[in-house]
Amino acid sequence: MIRNSAKRAMTTTDQKICIIIDHLVEALGNEPSSSLRRTLILADIDQYPGTTQTGIMERLGIHKSALTREIEWLFNYGCIMRQENPSDARAVKLQTCGYSKKGLDDALAYFDSSHDALKRFIEKFIRVMKMEKPTLRDAKIIAILEETKGATKQQVLDRLYEGAASTENRAFNDLLKEGLVKDVRE
Amino acid sequence: MFASNVDLTSVRNALENPHGAEIVAFPDLHGSFVASAAPSARPVHGLRLGLGL
């Protein structure tokens, strides 16, 4: 615990952002294609164990159909557990579990264990990315470029998540096309 | 060489000032939520293990 605290203290803000994204990827079943929105939903469920879908909708303002899809994904990937309510089929209670809980706990350590702060961090990332459904991989590419103050494409790809090279290439190229990454070659 | 063209200032602030108060709501979906007629679901504490404690 002390060693981790010291490590956090010696890490720059931009390095911390990279590490936090890595923890969030772990929380999402090592699936960096997960959207930041899905990550926000998972963090909300972790903050309110036993919450229902209605509660999440009220807090995050996410449309029901989109939320239902995300909850299905989180359940299928073992990120959350569902507790059926025999007296009310609509009031299924949700809670995080397993590696999701651990990944979120590791990320929360950078926010004084404040779920609100972690959710604010994710929400800010969604806002600044200015693209449709930014993923954790997209966020990591930007975070790497911020931390390194400039890098080659290969240097960025080397620090991603060992996914298919074509997927990572496409993600990088999409960010370039969207203007979120710029070519600074002289 | 490539560089980020995203201003992460607000993201850094959220990390460096974890106790700053601000409501989290989805930026792209403001106004699209229609409140349910059902009573609000509140977080139920003590049910983490499904023990009903």
PDB file of C-alpha atoms in Angstrom:
ATOM      1  CA  MET A   1       0.000   0.000   0.000  1.00  0.00           C
ATOM      2  CA  ILE A   2       2.768   2.438   0.970  1.00  0.00           C
ATOM      3  CA  ARG A   3       4.779   1.420  -2.071  1.00  0.00           C
ATOM      4  CA  ASN A   4       1.787   2.082  -4.320  1.00  0.00           C
ATOM      5  CA  SER A   5       1.221   5.474  -2.708  1.00  0.00           C
ATOM      6  CA  ALA A   6       4.852   6.409  -3.253  1.00  0.00           C
ATOM      7  CA  LYS A   7       4.646   5.249  -6.844  1.00  0.00           C
ATOM      8  CA  ARG A   8       1.598   7.428  -7.401  1.00  0.00           C
ATOM      9  CA  ALA A   9       3.340  10.409  -5.829  1.00  0.00           C
ATOM     10  CA  MET A  10       6.339  10.045  -8.149  1.00  0.00           C
ATOM     11  CA  THR A  11       4.238   9.779 -11.280  1.00  0.00           C
ATOM     12  CA  THR A  12       3.366  12.783 -13.426  1.00  0.00           C
ATOM     13  CA  THR A  13      -0.259  13.650 -14.094  1.00  0.00           C
ATOM     14  CA  ASP A  14      -0.030  12.507 -17.710  1.00  0.00           C
ATOM     15  CA  GLN A  15       1.574   9.222 -16.653  1.00  0.00           C
ATOM     16  CA  LYS A  16      -1.229   8.753 -14.136  1.00  0.00           C
ATOM     17  CA  ILE A  17      -3.810   9.277 -16.873  1.00  0.00           C
ATOM     18  CA  CYS A  18      -2.214   6.453 -18.871  1.00  0.00           C
ATOM     19  CA  ILE A  19      -2.166   4.167 -15.833  1.00  0.00           C
ATOM     20  CA  ILE A  20      -5.775   4.946 -14.937  1.00  0.00           C
ATOM     21  CA  ILE A  21      -6.906   4.097 -18.470  1.00  0.00           C
ATOM     22  CA  ASP A  22      -5.018   0.794 -18.186  1.00  0.00           C
ATOM     23  CA  HIS A  23      -6.858  -0.014 -14.953  1.00  0.00           C
ATOM     24  CA  LEU A  24     -10.159   0.844 -16.597  1.00  0.00           C
ATOM     25  CA  VAL A  25      -9.343  -1.482 -19.505  1.00  0.00           C
ATOM     26  CA  GLU A  26      -8.723  -4.231 -16.938  1.00  0.00           C
ATOM     27  CA  ALA A  27     -12.074  -3.424 -15.358  1.00  0.00           C
ATOM     28  CA  LEU A  28     -13.738  -3.815 -18.757  1.00  0.00           C
ATOM     29  CA  GLY A  29     -12.420  -7.346 -19.237  1.00  0.00           C
ATOM     30  CA  ASN A  30      -9.260  -6.216 -21.060  1.00  0.00           C
ATOM     31  CA  GLU A  31     -11.397  -4.929 -23.888  1.00  0.00           C
ATOM     32  CA  PRO A  32      -9.946  -1.534 -24.958  1.00  0.00           C
ATOM     33  CA  SER A  33     -12.658  -1.169 -27.596  1.00  0.00           C
ATOM     34  CA  SER A  34     -15.057  -0.465 -24.757  1.00  0.00           C
ATOM     35  CA  SER A  35     -16.487   3.006 -24.971  1.00  0.00           C
ATOM     36  CA  LEU A  36     -15.879   5.598 -22.298  1.00  0.00           C
ATOM     37  CA  ARG A  37     -19.650   5.662 -21.870  1.00  0.00           C
ATOM     38  CA  ARG A  38     -19.657   1.973 -20.934  1.00  0.00           C
ATOM     39  CA  THR A  39     -16.829   2.706 -18.515  1.00  0.00           C
ATOM     40  CA  LEU A  40     -18.869   5.479 -16.935  1.00  0.00           C
ATOM     41  CA  ILE A  41     -21.815   3.108 -16.477  1.00  0.00           C
ATOM     42  CA  LEU A  42     -19.597   0.504 -14.833  1.00  0.00           C
ATOM     43  CA  ALA A  43     -18.154   3.115 -12.463  1.00  0.00           C
ATOM     44  CA  ASP A  44     -21.684   4.207 -11.567  1.00  0.00           C
ATOM     45  CA  ILE A  45     -22.776   0.644 -10.793  1.00  0.00           C
ATOM     46  CA  ASP A  46     -19.691   0.236  -8.608  1.00  0.00           C
ATOM     47  CA  GLN A  47     -20.577   3.415  -6.756  1.00  0.00           C
ATOM     48  CA  TYR A  48     -24.162   2.292  -6.130  1.00  0.00           C
ATOM     49  CA  PRO A  49     -24.105  -1.465  -5.518  1.00  0.00           C
ATOM     50  CA  GLY A  50     -27.630  -2.823  -5.806  1.00  0.00           C
ATOM     51  CA  THR A  51     -28.667  -0.064  -8.175  1.00  0.00           C
ATOM     52  CA  THR A  52     -31.301  -0.651 -10.828  1.00  0.00           C
ATOM     53  CA  GLN A  53     -31.228   0.381 -14.468  1.00  0.00           C
ATOM     54  CA  THR A  54     -33.649   3.190 -13.636  1.00  0.00           C
ATOM     55  CA  GLY A  55     -31.231   4.555 -11.062  1.00  0.00           C
ATOM     56  CA  ILE A  56     -28.411   4.629 -13.609  1.00  0.00           C
ATOM     57  CA  MET A  57     -30.647   6.348 -16.147  1.00  0.00           C
ATOM     58  CA  GLU A  58     -31.555   9.023 -13.633  1.00  0.00           C
ATOM     59  CA  ARG A  59     -27.983   9.686 -12.575  1.00  0.00           C
ATOM     60  CA  LEU A  60     -26.274   9.594 -15.967  1.00  0.00           C
ATOM     61  CA  GLY A  61     -29.060  10.621 -18.319  1.00  0.00           C
ATOM     62  CA  ILE A  62     -28.421   7.738 -20.684  1.00  0.00           C
ATOM     63  CA  HIS A  63     -31.214   6.568 -22.933  1.00  0.00           C
ATOM     64  CA  LYS A  64     -32.844   3.314 -21.866  1.00  0.00           C
ATOM     65  CA  SER A  65     -32.142   1.287 -25.011  1.00  0.00           C
ATOM     66  CA  ALA A  66     -28.467   2.267 -25.064  1.00  0.00           C
ATOM     67  CA  LEU A  67     -28.153   1.516 -21.366  1.00  0.00           C
ATOM     68  CA  THR A  68     -29.810  -1.888 -21.746  1.00  0.00           C
ATOM     69  CA  ARG A  69     -27.259  -2.858 -24.418  1.00  0.00           C
ATOM     70  CA  GLU A  70     -24.355  -1.742 -22.255  1.00  0.00           C
ATOM     71  CA  ILE A  71     -25.644  -3.621 -19.212  1.00  0.00           C
ATOM     72  CA  GLU A  72     -26.050  -6.766 -21.306  1.00  0.00           C
ATOM     73  CA  TRP A  73     -22.446  -6.432 -22.463  1.00  0.00           C
ATOM     74  CA  LEU A  74     -21.184  -5.872 -18.912  1.00  0.00           C
ATOM     75  CA  PHE A  75     -23.109  -8.912 -17.694  1.00  0.00           C
ATOM     76  CA  ASN A  76     -21.930 -11.146 -20.549  1.00  0.00           C
ATOM     77  CA  TYR A  77     -18.314 -10.146 -19.896  1.00  0.00           C
ATOM     78  CA  GLY A  78     -18.599 -10.891 -16.186  1.00  0.00           C
ATOM     79  CA  CYS A  79     -18.166  -7.291 -15.120  1.00  0.00           C
ATOM     80  CA  ILE A  80     -21.411  -7.149 -13.181  1.00  0.00           C
ATOM     81  CA  MET A  81     -23.817  -9.493 -11.427  1.00  0.00           C
ATOM     82  CA  ARG A  82     -27.571  -9.244 -11.558  1.00  0.00           C
ATOM     83  CA  GLN A  83     -29.888  -9.986  -8.676  1.00  0.00           C
ATOM     84  CA  GLU A  84     -33.415 -10.746  -9.798  1.00  0.00           C
ATOM     85  CA  ASN A  85     -36.288  -9.375  -7.779  1.00  0.00           C
ATOM     86  CA  PRO A  86     -39.037 -12.026  -7.546  1.00  0.00           C
ATOM     87  CA  SER A  87     -41.702  -9.440  -6.783  1.00  0.00           C
ATOM     88  CA  ASP A  88     -40.710  -6.957  -9.500  1.00  0.00           C
ATOM     89  CA  ALA A  89     -39.043  -8.218 -12.672  1.00  0.00           C
ATOM     90  CA  ARG A  90     -38.140  -4.649 -13.673  1.00  0.00           C
ATOM     91  CA  ALA A  91     -36.141  -3.982 -10.512  1.00  0.00           C
ATOM     92  CA  VAL A  92     -33.067  -6.102 -11.223  1.00  0.00           C
ATOM     93  CA  LYS A  93     -30.270  -5.067  -8.906  1.00  0.00           C
ATOM     94  CA  LEU A  94     -26.773  -4.692 -10.321  1.00  0.00           C
ATOM     95  CA  GLN A  95     -23.332  -4.763  -8.787  1.00  0.00           C
ATOM     96  CA  THR A  96     -19.761  -5.013  -9.995  1.00  0.00           C
ATOM     97  CA  CYS A  97     -17.683  -8.123  -9.359  1.00  0.00           C
ATOM     98  CA  GLY A  98     -14.365  -9.848  -9.934  1.00  0.00           C
ATOM     99  CA  TYR A  99     -11.763  -8.196 -12.118  1.00  0.00           C
ATOM    100  CA  SER A 100     -14.020  -5.228 -12.716  1.00  0.00           C
ATOM    101  CA  LYS A 101     -14.128  -4.469  -9.024  1.00  0.00           C
ATOM    102  CA  LYS A 102     -10.359  -4.771  -8.764  1.00  0.00           C
ATOM    103  CA  GLY A 103      -9.670  -2.668 -11.859  1.00  0.00           C
ATOM    104  CA  LEU A 104     -11.989   0.055 -10.623  1.00  0.00           C
ATOM    105  CA  ASP A 105     -10.469  -0.044  -7.143  1.00  0.00           C
ATOM    106  CA  ASP A 106      -7.009   0.410  -8.684  1.00  0.00           C
ATOM    107  CA  ALA A 107      -8.257   3.362 -10.734  1.00  0.00           C
ATOM    108  CA  LEU A 108     -10.093   4.844  -7.741  1.00  0.00           C
ATOM    109  CA  ALA A 109      -6.852   4.906  -5.768  1.00  0.00           C
ATOM    110  CA  TYR A 110      -5.857   7.880  -7.935  1.00  0.00           C
ATOM    111  CA  PHE A 111      -9.013   9.764  -6.930  1.00  0.00           C
ATOM    112  CA  ASP A 112      -8.957   9.377  -3.145  1.00  0.00           C
ATOM    113  CA  SER A 113     -11.463   6.539  -3.686  1.00  0.00           C
ATOM    114  CA  SER A 114     -14.034   9.031  -4.946  1.00  0.00           C
ATOM    115  CA  HIS A 115     -16.353   7.532  -7.539  1.00  0.00           C
ATOM    116  CA  ASP A 116     -17.670  10.990  -8.354  1.00  0.00           C
ATOM    117  CA  ALA A 117     -14.130  12.093  -9.186  1.00  0.00           C
ATOM    118  CA  LEU A 118     -13.483   9.045 -11.361  1.00  0.00           C
ATOM    119  CA  LYS A 119     -16.777   9.569 -13.183  1.00  0.00           C
ATOM    120  CA  ARG A 120     -15.941  13.244 -13.672  1.00  0.00           C
ATOM    121  CA  PHE A 121     -12.583  12.220 -15.136  1.00  0.00           C
ATOM    122  CA  ILE A 122     -14.293   9.865 -17.605  1.00  0.00           C
ATOM    123  CA  GLU A 123     -16.965  12.409 -18.471  1.00  0.00           C
ATOM    124  CA  LYS A 124     -14.339  15.090 -19.144  1.00  0.00           C
ATOM    125  CA  PHE A 125     -12.525  12.687 -21.434  1.00  0.00           C
ATOM    126  CA  ILE A 126     -15.746  12.074 -23.370  1.00  0.00           C
ATOM    127  CA  ARG A 127     -16.251  15.814 -23.771  1.00  0.00           C
ATOM    128  CA  VAL A 128     -12.743  16.659 -24.975  1.00  0.00           C
ATOM    129  CA  MET A 129     -12.562  13.772 -27.434  1.00  0.00           C
ATOM    130  CA  LYS A 130     -15.324  15.338 -29.540  1.00  0.00           C
ATOM    131  CA  MET A 131     -16.082  12.168 -31.459  1.00  0.00           C
ATOM    132  CA  GLU A 132     -18.822   9.607 -31.460  1.00  0.00           C
ATOM    133  CA  LYS A 133     -18.376   6.990 -28.758  1.00  0.00           C
ATOM    134  CA  PRO A 134     -14.675   7.367 -27.957  1.00  0.00           C
ATOM    135  CA  THR A 135     -13.137   4.162 -26.665  1.00  0.00           C
ATOM    136  CA  LEU A 136     -10.593   3.468 -23.965  1.00  0.00           C
ATOM    137  CA  ARG A 137      -8.114   2.734 -26.770  1.00  0.00           C
ATOM    138  CA  ASP A 138      -8.758   6.185 -28.257  1.00  0.00           C
ATOM    139  CA  ALA A 139      -8.244   7.764 -24.846  1.00  0.00           C
ATOM    140  CA  LYS A 140      -4.989   5.845 -24.350  1.00  0.00           C
ATOM    141  CA  ILE A 141      -3.603   6.985 -27.719  1.00  0.00           C
ATOM    142  CA  ILE A 142      -4.256  10.619 -26.811  1.00  0.00           C
ATOM    143  CA  ALA A 143      -2.871  10.110 -23.304  1.00  0.00           C
ATOM    144  CA  ILE A 144       0.335   8.560 -24.676  1.00  0.00           C
ATOM    145  CA  LEU A 145       0.835  11.457 -27.088  1.00  0.00           C
ATOM    146  CA  GLU A 146       0.247  13.950 -24.289  1.00  0.00           C
ATOM    147  CA  GLU A 147       2.658  12.155 -21.988  1.00  0.00           C
ATOM    148  CA  THR A 148       5.401  11.820 -24.569  1.00  0.00           C
ATOM    149  CA  LYS A 149       4.838  15.292 -26.081  1.00  0.00           C
ATOM    150  CA  GLY A 150       4.981  13.630 -29.472  1.00  0.00           C
ATOM    151  CA  ALA A 151       5.779  10.146 -30.712  1.00  0.00           C
ATOM    152  CA  THR A 152       5.919   8.037 -33.822  1.00  0.00           C
ATOM    153  CA  LYS A 153       2.925   5.946 -34.700  1.00  0.00           C
ATOM    154  CA  GLN A 154       4.840   2.779 -33.900  1.00  0.00           C
ATOM    155  CA  GLN A 155       5.843   4.107 -30.478  1.00  0.00           C
ATOM    156  CA  VAL A 156       2.183   4.696 -29.710  1.00  0.00           C
ATOM    157  CA  LEU A 157       1.046   1.319 -31.033  1.00  0.00           C
ATOM    158  CA  ASP A 158       3.752  -0.422 -28.990  1.00  0.00           C
ATOM    159  CA  ARG A 159       2.157   0.903 -25.819  1.00  0.00           C
ATOM    160  CA  LEU A 160      -1.363  -0.226 -26.629  1.00  0.00           C
ATOM    161  CA  TYR A 161      -3.054  -3.457 -25.692  1.00  0.00           C
ATOM    162  CA  GLU A 162      -1.719  -6.269 -27.867  1.00  0.00           C
ATOM    163  CA  GLY A 163      -4.885  -6.297 -29.883  1.00  0.00           C
ATOM    164  CA  ALA A 164      -5.047  -6.908 -33.605  1.00  0.00           C
ATOM    165  CA  ALA A 165      -2.556  -4.601 -35.334  1.00  0.00           C
ATOM    166  CA  SER A 166      -5.164  -3.674 -37.904  1.00  0.00           C
ATOM    167  CA  THR A 167      -7.587  -2.580 -35.174  1.00  0.00           C
ATOM    168  CA  GLU A 168      -4.992  -0.421 -33.444  1.00  0.00           C
ATOM    169  CA  ASN A 169      -3.842   1.039 -36.749  1.00  0.00           C
ATOM    170  CA  ARG A 170      -7.403   1.887 -37.667  1.00  0.00           C
ATOM    171  CA  ALA A 171      -8.023   3.539 -34.306  1.00  0.00           C
ATOM    172  CA  PHE A 172      -4.918   5.691 -34.710  1.00  0.00           C
ATOM    173  CA  ASN A 173      -5.809   6.609 -38.289  1.00  0.00           C
ATOM    174  CA  ASP A 174      -9.369   7.498 -37.297  1.00  0.00           C
ATOM    175  CA  LEU A 175      -8.070   9.894 -34.650  1.00  0.00           C
ATOM    176  CA  LEU A 176      -5.775  11.417 -37.247  1.00  0.00           C
ATOM    177  CA  LYS A 177      -8.659  11.763 -39.680  1.00  0.00           C
ATOM    178  CA  GLU A 178     -10.858  13.340 -37.003  1.00  0.00           C
ATOM    179  CA  GLY A 179      -8.124  15.845 -36.223  1.00  0.00           C
ATOM    180  CA  LEU A 180      -7.610  14.619 -32.646  1.00  0.00           C
ATOM    181  CA  VAL A 181      -4.074  13.567 -33.561  1.00  0.00           C
ATOM    182  CA  LYS A 182      -1.917  15.811 -35.706  1.00  0.00           C
ATOM    183  CA  ASP A 183       1.092  15.095 -37.855  1.00  0.00           C
ATOM    184  CA  VAL A 184       3.941  17.313 -36.658  1.00  0.00           C
ATOM    185  CA  ARG A 185       6.656  16.170 -39.048  1.00  0.00           C
ATOM    186  CA  GLU A 186       8.657  19.094 -40.354  1.00  0.00           C
TER     187      GLU A 186
ATOM    188  CA  MET B   1       6.045  12.296 -35.453  1.00  0.00           C
ATOM    189  CA  PHE B   2       2.552  12.766 -34.175  1.00  0.00           C
ATOM    190  CA  ALA B   3       1.132  14.824 -31.354  1.00  0.00           C
ATOM    191  CA  SER B   4      -2.140  15.080 -29.519  1.00  0.00           C
ATOM    192  CA  ASN B   5      -4.525  17.747 -30.729  1.00  0.00           C
ATOM    193  CA  VAL B   6      -6.768  17.374 -27.682  1.00  0.00           C
ATOM    194  CA  ASP B   7      -6.755  19.736 -24.737  1.00  0.00           C
ATOM    195  CA  LEU B   8      -6.646  17.497 -21.667  1.00  0.00           C
ATOM    196  CA  THR B   9      -6.643  20.377 -19.182  1.00  0.00           C
ATOM    197  CA  SER B  10     -10.097  19.531 -17.832  1.00  0.00           C
ATOM    198  CA  VAL B  11      -9.160  15.845 -17.597  1.00  0.00           C
ATOM    199  CA  ARG B  12      -6.019  16.708 -15.642  1.00  0.00           C
ATOM    200  CA  ASN B  13      -8.020  18.994 -13.377  1.00  0.00           C
ATOM    201  CA  ALA B  14     -10.486  16.200 -12.653  1.00  0.00           C
ATOM    202  CA  LEU B  15      -7.556  14.021 -11.602  1.00  0.00           C
ATOM    203  CA  GLU B  16      -5.663  16.638  -9.624  1.00  0.00           C
ATOM    204  CA  ASN B  17      -8.745  17.975  -7.868  1.00  0.00           C
ATOM    205  CA  PRO B  18     -10.755  14.859  -7.055  1.00  0.00           C
ATOM    206  CA  HIS B  19     -13.045  16.623  -4.605  1.00  0.00           C
ATOM    207  CA  GLY B  20     -14.179  19.387  -6.931  1.00  0.00           C
ATOM    208  CA  ALA B  21     -17.963  19.282  -7.021  1.00  0.00           C
ATOM    209  CA  GLU B  22     -19.672  18.888 -10.354  1.00  0.00           C
ATOM    210  CA  ILE B  23     -22.630  16.878 -11.505  1.00  0.00           C
ATOM    211  CA  VAL B  24     -21.811  14.099 -13.916  1.00  0.00           C
ATOM    212  CA  ALA B  25     -24.282  13.796 -16.750  1.00  0.00           C
ATOM    213  CA  PHE B  26     -23.949  12.536 -20.236  1.00  0.00           C
ATOM    214  CA  PRO B  27     -22.909  15.386 -22.546  1.00  0.00           C
ATOM    215  CA  ASP B  28     -24.441  14.127 -25.756  1.00  0.00           C
ATOM    216  CA  LEU B  29     -27.713  13.050 -24.307  1.00  0.00           C
ATOM    217  CA  HIS B  30     -28.842  16.057 -22.298  1.00  0.00           C
ATOM    218  CA  GLY B  31     -32.572  16.370 -22.445  1.00  0.00           C
ATOM    219  CA  SER B  32     -33.131  12.984 -24.026  1.00  0.00           C
ATOM    220  CA  PHE B  33     -33.936  11.252 -20.778  1.00  0.00           C
ATOM    221  CA  VAL B  34     -37.605  10.899 -19.977  1.00  0.00           C
ATOM    222  CA  ALA B  35     -38.253  10.310 -16.306  1.00  0.00           C
ATOM    223  CA  SER B  36     -40.037   7.123 -15.418  1.00  0.00           C
ATOM    224  CA  ALA B  37     -43.390   7.272 -13.693  1.00  0.00           C
ATOM    225  CA  ALA B  38     -42.111   4.653 -11.281  1.00  0.00           C
ATOM    226  CA  PRO B  39     -40.679   5.755  -7.936  1.00  0.00           C
ATOM    227  CA  SER B  40     -37.040   6.665  -8.073  1.00  0.00           C
ATOM    228  CA  ALA B  41     -34.720   3.821  -7.381  1.00  0.00           C
ATOM    229  CA  ARG B  42     -32.325   4.713  -4.642  1.00  0.00           C
ATOM    230  CA  PRO B  43     -29.039   2.939  -3.993  1.00  0.00           C
ATOM    231  CA  VAL B  44     -29.636   0.077  -1.626  1.00  0.00           C
ATOM    232  CA  HIS B  45     -26.734  -0.393   0.706  1.00  0.00           C
ATOM    233  CA  GLY B  46     -26.111  -3.657   2.479  1.00  0.00           C
ATOM    234  CA  LEU B  47     -27.064  -5.784  -0.497  1.00  0.00           C
ATOM    235  CA  ARG B  48     -23.617  -6.184  -1.969  1.00  0.00           C
ATOM    236  CA  LEU B  49     -23.488  -9.865  -1.191  1.00  0.00           C
ATOM    237  CA  GLY B  50     -27.155 -10.416  -1.716  1.00  0.00           C
ATOM    238  CA  LEU B  51     -27.567 -11.142   1.954  1.00  0.00           C
ATOM    239  CA  GLY B  52     -30.146  -8.477   2.586  1.00  0.00           C
ATOM    240  CA  LEU B  53     -28.118  -7.160   5.499  1.00  0.00           C
TER     241      LEU B  53
END
